[in-house]
PDB file of C-alpha atoms in Angstrom:
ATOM      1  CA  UNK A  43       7.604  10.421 -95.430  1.00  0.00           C
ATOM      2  CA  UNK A  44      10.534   7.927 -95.436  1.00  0.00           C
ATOM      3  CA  UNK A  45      13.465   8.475 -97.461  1.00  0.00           C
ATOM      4  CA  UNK A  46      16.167   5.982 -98.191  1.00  0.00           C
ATOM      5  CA  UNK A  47      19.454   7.066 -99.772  1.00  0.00           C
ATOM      6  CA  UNK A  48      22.521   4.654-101.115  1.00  0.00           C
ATOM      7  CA  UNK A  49      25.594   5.902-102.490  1.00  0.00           C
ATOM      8  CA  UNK A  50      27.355   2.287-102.211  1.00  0.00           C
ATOM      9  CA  UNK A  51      25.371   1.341-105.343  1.00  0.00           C
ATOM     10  CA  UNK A  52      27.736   2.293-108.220  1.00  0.00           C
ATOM     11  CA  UNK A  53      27.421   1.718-111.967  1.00  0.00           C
ATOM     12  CA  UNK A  54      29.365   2.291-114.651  1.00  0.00           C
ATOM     13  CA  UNK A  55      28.516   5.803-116.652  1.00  0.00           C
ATOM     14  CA  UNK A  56      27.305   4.898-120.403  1.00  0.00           C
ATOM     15  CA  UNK A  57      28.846   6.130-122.773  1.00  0.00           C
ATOM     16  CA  UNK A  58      28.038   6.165-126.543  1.00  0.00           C
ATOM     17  CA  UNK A  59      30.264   3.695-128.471  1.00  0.00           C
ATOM     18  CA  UNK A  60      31.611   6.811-130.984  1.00  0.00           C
ATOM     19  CA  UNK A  61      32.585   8.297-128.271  1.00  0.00           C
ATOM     20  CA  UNK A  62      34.225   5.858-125.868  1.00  0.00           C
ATOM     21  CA  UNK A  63      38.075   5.490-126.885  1.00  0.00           C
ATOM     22  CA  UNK A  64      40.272   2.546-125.695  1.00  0.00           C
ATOM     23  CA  UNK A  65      42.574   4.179-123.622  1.00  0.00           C
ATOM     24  CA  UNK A  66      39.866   5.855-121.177  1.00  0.00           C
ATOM     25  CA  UNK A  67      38.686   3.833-118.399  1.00  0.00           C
ATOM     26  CA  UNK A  68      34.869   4.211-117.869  1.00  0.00           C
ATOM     27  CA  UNK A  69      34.320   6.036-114.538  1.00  0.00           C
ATOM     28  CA  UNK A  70      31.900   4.734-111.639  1.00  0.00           C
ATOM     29  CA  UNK A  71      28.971   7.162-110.810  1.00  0.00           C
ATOM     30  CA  UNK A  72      26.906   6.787-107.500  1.00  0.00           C
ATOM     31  CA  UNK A  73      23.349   6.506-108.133  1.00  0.00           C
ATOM     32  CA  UNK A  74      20.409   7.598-104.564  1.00  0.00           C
ATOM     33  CA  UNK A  75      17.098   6.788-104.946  1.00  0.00           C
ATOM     34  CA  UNK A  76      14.273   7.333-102.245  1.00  0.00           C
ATOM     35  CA  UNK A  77      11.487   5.322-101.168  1.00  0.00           C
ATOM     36  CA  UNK A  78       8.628   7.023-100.009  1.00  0.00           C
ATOM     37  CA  UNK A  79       5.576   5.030 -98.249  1.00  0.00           C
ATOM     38  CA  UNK A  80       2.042   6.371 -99.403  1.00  0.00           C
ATOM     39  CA  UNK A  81       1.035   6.704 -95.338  1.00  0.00           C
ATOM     40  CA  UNK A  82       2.352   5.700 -91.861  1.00  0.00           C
ATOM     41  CA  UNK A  83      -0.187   3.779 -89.887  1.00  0.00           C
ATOM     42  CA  UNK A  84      -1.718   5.536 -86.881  1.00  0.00           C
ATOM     43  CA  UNK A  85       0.184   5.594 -83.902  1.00  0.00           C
ATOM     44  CA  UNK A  86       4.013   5.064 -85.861  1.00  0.00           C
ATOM     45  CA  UNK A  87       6.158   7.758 -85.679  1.00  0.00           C
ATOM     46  CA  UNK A  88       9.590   8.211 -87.506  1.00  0.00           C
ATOM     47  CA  UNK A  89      12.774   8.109 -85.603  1.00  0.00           C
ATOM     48  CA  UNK A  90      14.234  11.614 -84.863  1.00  0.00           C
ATOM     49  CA  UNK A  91      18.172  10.400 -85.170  1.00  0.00           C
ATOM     50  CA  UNK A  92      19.295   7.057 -87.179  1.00  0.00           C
ATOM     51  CA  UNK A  93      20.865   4.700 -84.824  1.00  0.00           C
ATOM     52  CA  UNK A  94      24.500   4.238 -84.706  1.00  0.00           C
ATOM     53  CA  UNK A  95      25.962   0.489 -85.410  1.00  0.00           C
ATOM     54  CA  UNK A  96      28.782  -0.619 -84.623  1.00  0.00           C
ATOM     55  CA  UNK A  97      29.963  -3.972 -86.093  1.00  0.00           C
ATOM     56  CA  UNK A  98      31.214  -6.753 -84.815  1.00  0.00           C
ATOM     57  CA  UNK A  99      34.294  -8.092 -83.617  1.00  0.00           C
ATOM     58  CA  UNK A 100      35.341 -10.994 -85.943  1.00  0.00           C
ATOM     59  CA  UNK A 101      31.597 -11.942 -85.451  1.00  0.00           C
ATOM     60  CA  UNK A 102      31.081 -11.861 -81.848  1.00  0.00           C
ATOM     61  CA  UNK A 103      27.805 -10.402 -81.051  1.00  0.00           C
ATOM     62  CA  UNK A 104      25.426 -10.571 -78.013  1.00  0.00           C
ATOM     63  CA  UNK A 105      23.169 -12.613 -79.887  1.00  0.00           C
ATOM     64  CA  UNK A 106      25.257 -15.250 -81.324  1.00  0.00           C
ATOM     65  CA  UNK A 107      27.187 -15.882 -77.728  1.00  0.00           C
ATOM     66  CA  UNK A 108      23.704 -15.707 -76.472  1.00  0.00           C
ATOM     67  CA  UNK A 109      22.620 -18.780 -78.888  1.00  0.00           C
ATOM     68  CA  UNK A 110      25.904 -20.872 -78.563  1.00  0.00           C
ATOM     69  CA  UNK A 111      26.301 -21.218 -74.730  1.00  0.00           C
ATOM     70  CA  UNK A 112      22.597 -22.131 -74.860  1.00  0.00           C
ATOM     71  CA  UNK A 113      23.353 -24.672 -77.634  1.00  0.00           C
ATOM     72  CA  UNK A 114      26.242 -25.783 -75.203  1.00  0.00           C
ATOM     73  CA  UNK A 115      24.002 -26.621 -72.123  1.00  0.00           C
ATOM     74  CA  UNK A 116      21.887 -28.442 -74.018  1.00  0.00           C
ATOM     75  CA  UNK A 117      24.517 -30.402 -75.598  1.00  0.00           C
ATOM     76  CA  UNK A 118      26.330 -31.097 -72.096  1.00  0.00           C
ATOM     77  CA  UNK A 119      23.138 -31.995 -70.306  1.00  0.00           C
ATOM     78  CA  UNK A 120      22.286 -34.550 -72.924  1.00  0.00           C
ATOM     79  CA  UNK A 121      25.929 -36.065 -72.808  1.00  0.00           C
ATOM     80  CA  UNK A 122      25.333 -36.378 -69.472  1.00  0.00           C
ATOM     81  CA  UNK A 123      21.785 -38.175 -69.662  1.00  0.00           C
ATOM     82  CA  UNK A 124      23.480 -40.273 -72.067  1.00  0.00           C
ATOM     83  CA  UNK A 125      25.788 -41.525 -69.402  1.00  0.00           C
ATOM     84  CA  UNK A 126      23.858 -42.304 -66.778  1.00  0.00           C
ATOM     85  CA  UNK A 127      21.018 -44.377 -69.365  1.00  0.00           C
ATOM     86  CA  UNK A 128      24.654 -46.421 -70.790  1.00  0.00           C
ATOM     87  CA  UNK A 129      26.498 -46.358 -67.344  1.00  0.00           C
ATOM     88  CA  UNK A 130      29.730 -45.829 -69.365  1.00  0.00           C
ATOM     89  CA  UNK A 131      31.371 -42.586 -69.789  1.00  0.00           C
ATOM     90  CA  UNK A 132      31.488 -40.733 -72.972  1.00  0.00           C
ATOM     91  CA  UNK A 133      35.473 -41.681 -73.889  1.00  0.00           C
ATOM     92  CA  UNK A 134      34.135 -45.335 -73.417  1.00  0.00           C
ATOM     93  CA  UNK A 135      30.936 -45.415 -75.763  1.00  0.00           C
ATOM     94  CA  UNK A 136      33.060 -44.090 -78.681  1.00  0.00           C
ATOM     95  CA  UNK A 137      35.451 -46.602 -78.562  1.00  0.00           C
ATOM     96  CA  UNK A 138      38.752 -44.738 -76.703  1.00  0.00           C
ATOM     97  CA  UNK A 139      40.441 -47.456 -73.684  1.00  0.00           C
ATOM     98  CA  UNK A 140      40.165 -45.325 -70.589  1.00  0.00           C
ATOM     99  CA  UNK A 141      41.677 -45.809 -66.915  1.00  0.00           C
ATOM    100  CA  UNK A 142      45.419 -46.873 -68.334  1.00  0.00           C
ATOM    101  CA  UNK A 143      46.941 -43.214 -68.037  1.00  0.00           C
ATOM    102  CA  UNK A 144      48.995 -42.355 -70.735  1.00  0.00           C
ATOM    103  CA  UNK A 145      50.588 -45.452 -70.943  1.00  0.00           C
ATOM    104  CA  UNK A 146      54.447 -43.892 -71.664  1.00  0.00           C
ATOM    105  CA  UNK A 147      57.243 -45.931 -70.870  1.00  0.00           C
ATOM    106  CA  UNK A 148      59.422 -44.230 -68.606  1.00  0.00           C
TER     107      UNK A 148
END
C-alpha cells in the first residue's frame, strides 16, 4: 500500500463568524492525506528507503547541460554547412565589413 503525506499544503482554520474577532489573525493548519492504490501489479515492488534529492545549482543539472551542448553542436555544424553552401563567412552574410581590423586611428 502506498502512502503519500504533505504537510506543505496549508489552509486557513475556519472559524465561525461569532466567534472570529478582528484583532486575531486566523492561524494556518497543515492538512496530510494518503493515497492508497487498490493493488500493485505483479512483479512491482515498493521502494524500501525514499530517495534523497538534492536540487540544483541555479538550474544546472545533468540533463539540461546534457541537452544544451547537444543543441550547440547542432547549431555550430549547421553554421558551418551554411558557409561552405554561401562561400562567405558568417560575419559576412549578416551584413558586418570584415578583413579591415578594427579600423582605430592611431
Amino acid at each position: 500500500m502506498a502512502t503519500i503525506s504533505s504537510s506543505f499544503l496549508q489552509t486557513p482554520t475556519l472559524q465561525s463568524p461569532h466567534l472570529f474577532k478582528p484583532h486575531q489573525i486566523p492561524t494556518k493548519r497543515s492538512i496530510s492525506f494518503k493515497i492508497q492504490a487498490a493493488k500493485l501489479p505483479a512483479g512491482v515492488e515498493l521502494p524500501k528507503s525514499q530517495p534523497k534529492f538534492q536540487a540544483p545549482f541555479l538550474g544546472f543539472t545533468k540533463t539540461a547541460e546534457v541537452w544544451n551542448s547537444r543543441a550547440c553542436m547542432i547549431g555550430l555544424i549547421g553554421t558551418f554547412i551554411v558557409e561552405l553552401i554561401l562561400n562567405k563567412g558568417i560575419l559576412e552574410i549578416i551584413g558586418v565589413e570584415i578583413g579591415k581590423g578594427l579600423d582605430i586611428p592611431l
